[in-house]
CSV table of C-alpha atoms and ligand atoms in Angstrom, one decimal:
chain,number,residue,atom,x,y,z
A,1319,MET,CA,14.0,35.6,0.1
A,1320,ARG,CA,11.6,32.6,-0.3
A,1321,ALA,CA,12.6,28.9,-1.6
A,1322,LEU,CA,10.7,26.1,-3.7
A,1323,ILE,CA,12.9,23.4,-3.0
A,1324,THR,CA,11.4,20.4,-4.4
A,1325,GLY,CA,12.1,17.1,-3.7
A,1326,GLY,CA,12.1,19.5,-0.4
A,1327,ALA,CA,11.2,15.3,1.9
A,1328,GLY,CA,14.1,14.0,0.6
A,1329,PHE,CA,17.4,13.8,1.8
A,1330,VAL,CA,19.0,17.0,1.1
A,1331,GLY,CA,16.5,19.1,0.8
A,1332,SER,CA,14.9,18.5,4.4
A,1333,HIS,CA,18.9,18.9,5.3
A,1334,LEU,CA,18.6,22.6,3.5
A,1335,ALA,CA,15.1,24.2,4.0
A,1336,GLU,CA,16.0,23.8,7.6
A,1337,THR,CA,19.2,25.5,7.9
A,1338,LEU,CA,17.8,28.3,4.9
A,1339,LEU,CA,15.2,28.6,8.1
A,1340,ASN,CA,17.8,29.2,10.5
A,1341,ARG,CA,19.0,32.3,8.4
A,1342,GLY,CA,15.5,33.7,8.6
A,1343,HIS,CA,14.3,32.9,4.4
A,1344,GLU,CA,11.1,31.4,3.3
A,1345,VAL,CA,10.5,27.8,2.2
A,1346,LEU,CA,8.2,25.7,-0.2
A,1347,ILE,CA,8.0,22.5,0.0
A,1348,LEU,CA,7.2,20.3,-2.9
A,1349,ASP,CA,7.4,16.0,-2.2
A,1350,ASN,CA,5.9,13.0,-3.0
A,1351,LEU,CA,7.2,11.7,-0.5
A,1352,ALA,CA,8.5,8.5,-3.0
A,1353,THR,CA,11.1,7.9,-1.6
A,1354,GLY,CA,11.3,11.4,0.7
A,1355,SER,CA,9.4,11.2,4.5
A,1356,ILE,CA,7.5,13.1,6.6
A,1357,ASP,CA,9.9,12.1,9.5
A,1358,ASN,CA,12.5,14.7,7.4
A,1359,ILE,CA,10.4,17.7,8.1
A,1360,SER,CA,8.1,16.7,11.2
A,1361,HIS,CA,10.7,19.7,12.2
A,1362,LEU,CA,9.7,21.8,10.5
A,1363,LYS,CA,6.3,22.2,10.9
A,1364,GLY,CA,4.9,25.2,12.6
A,1365,ARG,CA,8.4,27.3,11.6
A,1366,GLU,CA,7.2,30.7,10.4
A,1367,GLY,CA,7.8,31.0,6.7
A,1368,PHE,CA,7.4,26.9,6.5
A,1369,GLY,CA,5.0,25.8,4.3
A,1370,TYR,CA,4.3,21.9,2.3
A,1371,ALA,CA,2.8,20.3,-0.2
A,1372,ILE,CA,2.1,16.8,-0.4
A,1373,GLU,CA,2.0,16.7,-4.1
A,1374,THR,CA,3.8,15.2,-7.8
A,1375,ILE,CA,6.2,18.1,-9.8
A,1376,ALA,CA,4.0,16.7,-12.7
A,1377,ASN,CA,0.8,18.4,-11.0
A,1378,GLU,CA,1.4,21.6,-13.2
A,1379,PRO,CA,-0.8,22.9,-11.6
A,1380,VAL,CA,0.2,23.4,-8.3
A,1381,LEU,CA,4.2,23.2,-9.0
A,1382,ALA,CA,3.2,26.3,-11.1
A,1383,GLU,CA,1.6,28.6,-7.7
A,1384,LEU,CA,4.4,27.3,-5.8
A,1385,ILE,CA,7.1,29.3,-8.5
A,1386,ASP,CA,4.8,31.9,-8.8
A,1387,ARG,CA,5.2,32.6,-5.1
A,1388,SER,CA,8.9,31.4,-5.2
A,1389,ASP,CA,12.2,33.5,-5.7
A,1390,VAL,CA,14.4,30.5,-6.3
A,1391,VAL,CA,14.0,26.7,-7.4
A,1392,PHE,CA,16.0,24.3,-5.6
A,1393,HIS,CA,14.9,22.0,-7.9
A,1394,LEU,CA,15.6,18.9,-6.0
A,1395,ALA,CA,13.4,15.8,-6.5
A,1396,ALA,CA,14.3,13.1,-8.2
A,1397,ALA,CA,14.4,9.2,-8.5
A,1398,VAL,CA,18.2,8.6,-7.3
A,1399,GLY,CA,19.9,6.1,-5.6
A,1400,VAL,CA,21.5,2.8,-6.9
A,1401,LYS,CA,20.0,0.3,-6.5
A,1402,LEU,CA,16.2,2.5,-7.8
A,1403,ILE,CA,17.6,2.7,-10.5
A,1404,VAL,CA,18.6,-1.0,-12.0
A,1405,GLU,CA,15.2,-1.8,-10.4
A,1406,GLU,CA,12.8,0.6,-12.2
A,1407,PRO,CA,14.3,2.1,-15.3
A,1408,VAL,CA,12.0,3.4,-16.8
A,1409,HIS,CA,10.4,5.3,-13.5
A,1410,THR,CA,14.1,7.2,-13.3
A,1411,ILE,CA,14.6,8.4,-17.0
A,1412,GLU,CA,10.4,9.5,-16.7
A,1413,THR,CA,11.0,11.6,-13.1
A,1414,ASN,CA,14.3,12.7,-13.5
A,1415,VAL,CA,13.3,14.5,-17.6
A,1416,HIS,CA,10.2,15.3,-16.9
A,1417,GLY,CA,10.3,16.5,-13.9
A,1418,THR,CA,13.1,19.1,-14.7
A,1419,GLU,CA,11.4,20.2,-18.2
A,1420,VAL,CA,8.2,21.2,-16.2
A,1421,VAL,CA,10.1,22.8,-13.2
A,1422,LEU,CA,12.3,25.4,-15.8
A,1423,LYS,CA,9.2,25.7,-17.6
A,1424,HIS,CA,7.0,27.5,-15.2
A,1425,ALA,CA,10.1,29.1,-14.2
A,1426,ASN,CA,11.0,30.2,-17.5
A,1427,LYS,CA,7.0,32.6,-17.4
A,1428,LYS,CA,8.9,35.4,-14.4
A,1429,LYS,CA,12.2,34.0,-14.4
A,1430,LYS,CA,12.7,32.6,-11.6
A,1431,LEU,CA,16.2,31.1,-10.5
A,1432,VAL,CA,16.4,27.7,-10.8
A,1433,VAL,CA,19.2,25.7,-9.3
A,1434,ILE,CA,19.9,21.5,-11.2
A,1435,ALA,CA,21.0,19.3,-8.7
A,1436,SER,CA,22.7,16.9,-10.6
A,1437,THR,CA,25.3,14.3,-10.0
A,1438,SER,CA,28.7,13.7,-10.3
A,1439,GLU,CA,27.4,10.4,-12.0
A,1440,VAL,CA,27.4,12.5,-15.4
A,1441,TYR,CA,30.8,11.9,-15.6
A,1442,GLY,CA,30.4,7.7,-16.3
A,1443,LYS,CA,33.2,6.7,-16.1
A,1444,SER,CA,36.0,8.4,-17.1
A,1445,THR,CA,39.1,7.9,-15.6
A,1446,ALA,CA,40.0,12.3,-15.7
A,1447,VAL,CA,40.6,12.7,-11.9
A,1448,PRO,CA,39.8,15.0,-10.2
A,1449,PHE,CA,36.5,15.8,-13.0
A,1450,ARG,CA,36.6,19.5,-13.8
A,1451,GLU,CA,33.4,20.8,-14.9
A,1452,ASP,CA,34.8,20.8,-18.4
A,1453,ALA,CA,35.9,17.5,-19.0
A,1454,ASP,CA,34.1,14.9,-21.4
A,1455,LEU,CA,32.0,12.7,-20.0
A,1456,VAL,CA,31.8,8.8,-20.7
A,1457,MET,CA,29.2,7.1,-20.0
A,1458,GLY,CA,28.4,3.6,-20.6
A,1459,PRO,CA,26.1,1.3,-23.7
A,1460,THR,CA,22.6,2.0,-23.8
A,1461,PRO,CA,21.0,-2.2,-22.3
A,1462,LYS,CA,23.2,-0.8,-19.0
A,1463,HIS,CA,21.0,1.1,-17.1
A,1464,ARG,CA,23.1,2.3,-14.6
A,1465,TRP,CA,23.7,4.7,-17.7
A,1466,ALA,CA,20.9,5.7,-17.7
A,1467,TYR,CA,20.6,7.8,-15.0
A,1468,ALA,CA,23.5,9.5,-15.4
A,1469,CYS,CA,22.3,10.2,-18.9
A,1470,SER,CA,19.0,11.7,-17.3
A,1471,LYS,CA,20.9,13.5,-15.4
A,1472,ALA,CA,23.0,15.7,-18.6
A,1473,ILE,CA,19.8,15.7,-20.4
A,1474,ASP,CA,18.7,18.3,-17.4
A,1475,GLU,CA,22.1,19.9,-17.5
A,1476,PHE,CA,21.4,20.6,-21.3
A,1477,LEU,CA,17.9,21.5,-21.0
A,1478,ALA,CA,18.5,23.9,-18.1
A,1479,LEU,CA,21.8,26.1,-20.3
A,1480,ALA,CA,19.7,26.0,-23.0
A,1481,TYR,CA,17.0,27.9,-21.1
A,1482,TRP,CA,19.8,30.5,-20.5
A,1483,LYS,CA,21.4,30.4,-23.8
A,1484,GLU,CA,17.9,31.1,-25.5
A,1485,LYS,CA,15.6,33.0,-22.8
A,1486,LYS,CA,18.0,34.4,-20.5
A,1487,LEU,CA,16.3,31.8,-17.8
A,1488,PRO,CA,19.2,31.8,-14.6
A,1489,VAL,CA,20.0,28.1,-14.1
A,1490,ILE,CA,22.3,27.8,-12.0
A,1491,ILE,CA,23.7,23.7,-11.9
A,1492,VAL,CA,24.7,21.2,-9.1
A,1493,ARG,CA,26.8,17.9,-9.8
A,1494,LEU,CA,27.2,16.4,-5.6
A,1495,PHE,CA,29.4,14.3,-5.1
A,1496,ASN,CA,28.2,11.2,-2.8
A,1497,THR,CA,26.9,13.7,-0.1
A,1498,VAL,CA,25.8,11.8,3.1
A,1499,GLY,CA,24.8,12.7,6.4
A,1500,PRO,CA,22.1,12.1,8.9
A,1501,ARG,CA,18.5,11.8,7.7
A,1502,GLN,CA,19.7,9.2,4.2
A,1503,THR,CA,18.3,6.4,4.9
A,1504,GLY,CA,20.1,3.3,2.1
A,1505,GLN,CA,17.0,2.1,1.2
A,1506,TYR,CA,17.9,2.5,-2.1
A,1507,GLY,CA,21.8,1.1,-2.2
A,1508,MET,CA,23.2,4.3,-0.8
A,1509,VAL,CA,27.2,2.9,0.9
A,1510,LEU,CA,27.9,4.8,4.4
A,1511,PRO,CA,23.8,4.5,5.7
A,1512,THR,CA,23.8,0.4,4.0
A,1513,PHE,CA,26.8,-0.4,6.1
A,1514,VAL,CA,26.3,1.7,9.3
A,1515,ARG,CA,22.8,-0.3,9.5
A,1516,GLN,CA,24.5,-3.2,8.8
A,1517,ALA,CA,27.4,-2.7,12.1
A,1518,LEU,CA,24.9,-1.5,14.2
A,1519,ALA,CA,22.8,-4.8,13.6
A,1520,SER,CA,26.0,-7.5,13.8
A,1521,GLN,CA,24.7,-8.0,10.4
A,1522,PRO,CA,27.3,-8.8,7.4
A,1523,ILE,CA,28.6,-5.4,6.2
A,1524,THR,CA,28.7,-6.1,2.1
A,1525,VAL,CA,31.3,-4.7,0.5
A,1526,PHE,CA,29.9,-5.1,-3.3
A,1527,GLY,CA,33.4,-5.8,-5.6
A,1528,ASP,CA,37.1,-6.1,-4.8
A,1529,GLY,CA,36.6,-2.7,-2.0
A,1530,THR,CA,39.1,-1.1,-4.2
A,1531,GLN,CA,36.9,1.3,-5.9
A,1532,SER,CA,36.8,5.0,-4.3
A,1533,ARG,CA,34.7,7.5,-3.2
A,1534,SER,CA,34.4,10.6,-1.5
A,1535,PHE,CA,31.6,11.7,0.7
A,1536,THR,CA,30.5,15.1,2.0
A,1537,TYR,CA,28.5,16.0,4.3
A,1538,VAL,CA,25.1,17.7,3.5
A,1539,GLY,CA,25.9,20.4,5.3
A,1540,ASP,CA,28.9,21.5,3.9
A,1541,VAL,CA,26.5,21.0,1.1
A,1542,VAL,CA,23.7,22.4,1.4
A,1543,ASP,CA,25.6,25.6,2.7
A,1544,ALA,CA,27.3,25.6,-0.8
A,1545,LEU,CA,23.5,25.9,-2.3
A,1546,VAL,CA,22.2,29.1,-0.4
A,1547,ARG,CA,25.7,30.8,-1.2
A,1548,LEU,CA,26.0,29.9,-4.3
A,1549,VAL,CA,22.2,30.7,-5.3
A,1550,GLN,CA,23.3,34.5,-3.7
A,1551,GLU,CA,26.1,35.4,-5.8
A,1552,PRO,CA,25.7,36.6,-9.5
A,1553,LYS,CA,28.3,35.0,-11.5
A,1554,ALA,CA,26.8,31.9,-10.7
A,1555,VAL,CA,24.1,31.8,-13.3
A,1556,GLY,CA,24.4,29.5,-16.2
A,1557,GLU,CA,27.1,27.9,-15.0
A,1558,VAL,CA,28.0,24.3,-13.8
A,1559,PHE,CA,29.4,23.2,-10.1
A,1560,ASN,CA,31.2,19.9,-8.5
A,1561,ILE,CA,30.1,20.4,-4.8
A,1562,GLY,CA,32.7,17.4,-3.1
A,1563,ASN,CA,35.2,16.5,-0.9
A,1564,GLY,CA,38.6,16.1,-2.1
A,1565,ALA,CA,38.7,13.7,0.2
A,1566,GLU,CA,38.9,10.0,-1.5
A,1567,ILE,CA,39.1,6.3,0.3
A,1568,SER,CA,38.1,3.0,-1.2
A,1569,ILE,CA,34.8,1.2,0.1
A,1570,GLY,CA,36.3,-1.4,1.7
A,1571,ASP,CA,38.4,1.5,3.7
A,1572,LEU,CA,35.2,2.9,4.5
A,1573,ALA,CA,33.9,-0.9,5.9
A,1574,GLU,CA,36.0,-1.5,8.4
A,1575,ARG,CA,36.3,2.7,9.6
A,1576,VAL,CA,32.0,1.7,9.9
A,1577,LYS,CA,32.3,-1.5,11.6
A,1578,THR,CA,35.6,0.7,14.3
A,1579,LEU,CA,33.7,3.8,15.3
A,1580,ALA,CA,30.1,1.5,15.5
A,1581,LYS,CA,32.2,-0.9,17.4
A,1582,SER,CA,30.3,-3.5,16.1
A,1583,ALA,CA,30.9,-6.9,15.5
A,1584,SER,CA,30.2,-7.2,11.9
A,1585,ALA,CA,32.0,-9.4,9.5
A,1586,ILE,CA,33.1,-7.6,5.9
A,1587,VAL,CA,31.9,-9.8,3.0
A,1588,LYS,CA,32.2,-9.3,-0.5
A,1589,VAL,CA,28.9,-9.4,-2.7
A,1590,PRO,CA,30.0,-9.3,-6.6
A,1591,TYR,CA,28.3,-7.3,-7.7
A,1592,ASP,CA,26.2,-8.9,-10.6
A,1593,GLN,CA,24.7,-10.9,-7.3
A,1594,ALA,CA,24.6,-6.5,-5.8
A,1595,TYR,CA,23.0,-5.5,-8.6
A,1596,GLU,CA,22.6,-6.9,-12.0
A,1597,ALA,CA,24.6,-9.1,-14.0
A,1598,GLY,CA,27.3,-7.6,-15.9
A,1599,PHE,CA,26.8,-3.7,-14.1
A,1600,GLU,CA,29.5,-1.2,-14.5
A,1601,ASP,CA,30.8,0.3,-11.6
A,1602,MET,CA,33.1,3.4,-10.9
A,1603,PRO,CA,37.0,2.8,-9.4
A,1604,ARG,CA,37.4,5.9,-8.6
A,1605,ARG,CA,35.5,9.6,-8.7
A,1606,VAL,CA,37.0,12.8,-6.6
A,1607,PRO,CA,35.9,16.3,-7.3
A,1608,ASP,CA,37.9,19.5,-8.9
A,1609,ILE,CA,36.5,21.6,-6.7
A,1610,SER,CA,38.4,24.6,-7.3
A,1611,LYS,CA,35.7,26.5,-9.1
A,1612,ILE,CA,33.7,27.0,-6.0
A,1613,ARG,CA,36.2,27.8,-4.0
A,1614,ASN,CA,37.0,30.5,-6.5
A,1615,LEU,CA,33.8,32.2,-6.2
A,1616,ILE,CA,32.0,31.6,-3.4
A,1617,GLY,CA,35.2,30.2,-0.9
A,1618,TYR,CA,33.7,27.1,-0.5
A,1619,GLU,CA,35.8,24.3,1.8
A,1620,PRO,CA,33.9,21.3,3.1
A,1621,LYS,CA,34.8,21.7,6.6
A,1622,VAL,CA,33.5,18.1,8.1
A,1623,HIS,CA,35.4,14.8,7.8
A,1624,LEU,CA,35.0,11.5,7.4
A,1625,ASP,CA,34.8,10.9,10.7
A,1626,GLU,CA,32.9,13.3,12.2
A,1627,ILE,CA,31.0,12.3,9.0
A,1628,ILE,CA,30.4,8.5,10.1
A,1629,CYS,CA,29.6,9.2,14.1
A,1630,ARG,CA,26.8,11.6,13.5
A,1631,VAL,CA,25.3,9.1,11.4
A,1632,ILE,CA,25.7,6.1,13.8
A,1633,ASP,CA,24.4,8.7,16.5
A,1634,TYR,CA,20.7,8.9,13.7
A,1635,PHE,CA,20.8,5.3,13.5
A,1636,ARG,CA,21.1,4.8,16.8
A,1637,LYS,CA,18.2,7.5,17.8
A,1638,ARG,CA,15.8,6.3,15.4
B,1281,UDP,N1,28.1,-0.3,-2.2
B,1281,UDP,C1,29.0,-1.3,-1.6
B,1281,UDP,N2,27.6,-2.3,-0.3
B,1281,UDP,C2,26.7,-1.3,-0.5
B,1281,UDP,C3,25.6,-0.2,-2.0
B,1281,UDP,C4,27.5,0.1,-2.1
B,1281,UDP,O1,29.8,-1.5,-1.7
B,1281,UDP,O2,26.3,-2.2,0.8
B,1281,UDP,C5,29.7,0.0,-2.8
B,1281,UDP,C6,28.8,0.8,-5.2
B,1281,UDP,O3,28.9,-0.1,-5.2
B,1281,UDP,C7,29.6,1.5,-5.5
B,1281,UDP,C8,30.2,2.3,-4.1
B,1281,UDP,O4,29.7,1.4,-3.2
B,1281,UDP,O5,31.6,1.1,-5.2
B,1281,UDP,C9,29.4,4.1,-3.6
B,1281,UDP,O6,27.4,3.4,-4.4
B,1281,UDP,P1,26.3,3.8,-3.4
B,1281,UDP,O7,25.8,3.6,-4.4
B,1281,UDP,O8,26.5,4.8,-2.4
B,1281,UDP,O9,27.0,5.7,-4.4
B,1281,UDP,P2,27.3,6.0,-6.1
B,1281,UDP,O10,28.9,6.5,-5.8
B,1281,UDP,O11,27.7,4.6,-6.3
B,1281,UDP,O12,26.5,6.7,-7.3
């Protein structure tokens, strides 16, 4: 198959491109390099079946042409990272809603399969862990900009499912849970690359809040393997899937693991949320996926353990 990856020069997109090429598929990338980087895909240049365009998805003639040439679209282009979202809410909402709108509109012309990358953030403040795909989404109030990201992605999901219901456009929605691995920069606030960079530079490791909040981290390789297998499963169409890892760790413990594995002398310091993000910032205490739906359909099982992930990320930053 030939796949178009919007946001293909980003962290997840570049790993997906590589995996698809390794499995004999062709790949086209559309990326405006807003948060992605040409370094992420430079090793793919010259590989058979690989092409890319540095352009925004808002350029509809280019987008339409690339969709036309593809069998499946992985729509990964989005404004991501809690820091970016809090600092640039207009950009976040416009990019995430408009981008998905135009991708679905053009894919619909020839009924090309579209995978919409959504996020565990849509579960919001729900405490019904582990989160199931059919559970209620619990958003915070609109003056708190963090929720703009969750809502923009929820609108993307609604729109994609509406295209499926009303126009029979095949879509698959995936909710990614704290995906981590090499090439994630941490420039926009993601915790693991931030901790690793701090640990390697012997700078304080900044735990926001009291560090008891937990996350479950998934290796990017496990995520992209699931994506490639999902598009080959007809029963996935019209469905929403969590892609994550059930293993949970508190952010305080994560800081300790990073410090130990990096053999770092860094101090671990606590930073109040107000100082880290904005006054009144709301964090989620826990975020754990229920992965039984995707496990039952394609036999998905995350393979890479957190310590191994941390070591790979340390390795990546040491080589840079
Ligand atoms: N976090 C932290 N220190 C940092 C960056 C993030 O303690 O330098 C915390 C953040 O407050 C959250 C968790 O780590 O509780 C995960 O943050 P991230 O931005 O990676 O993803 P999120 O789960 O918030 O989307």
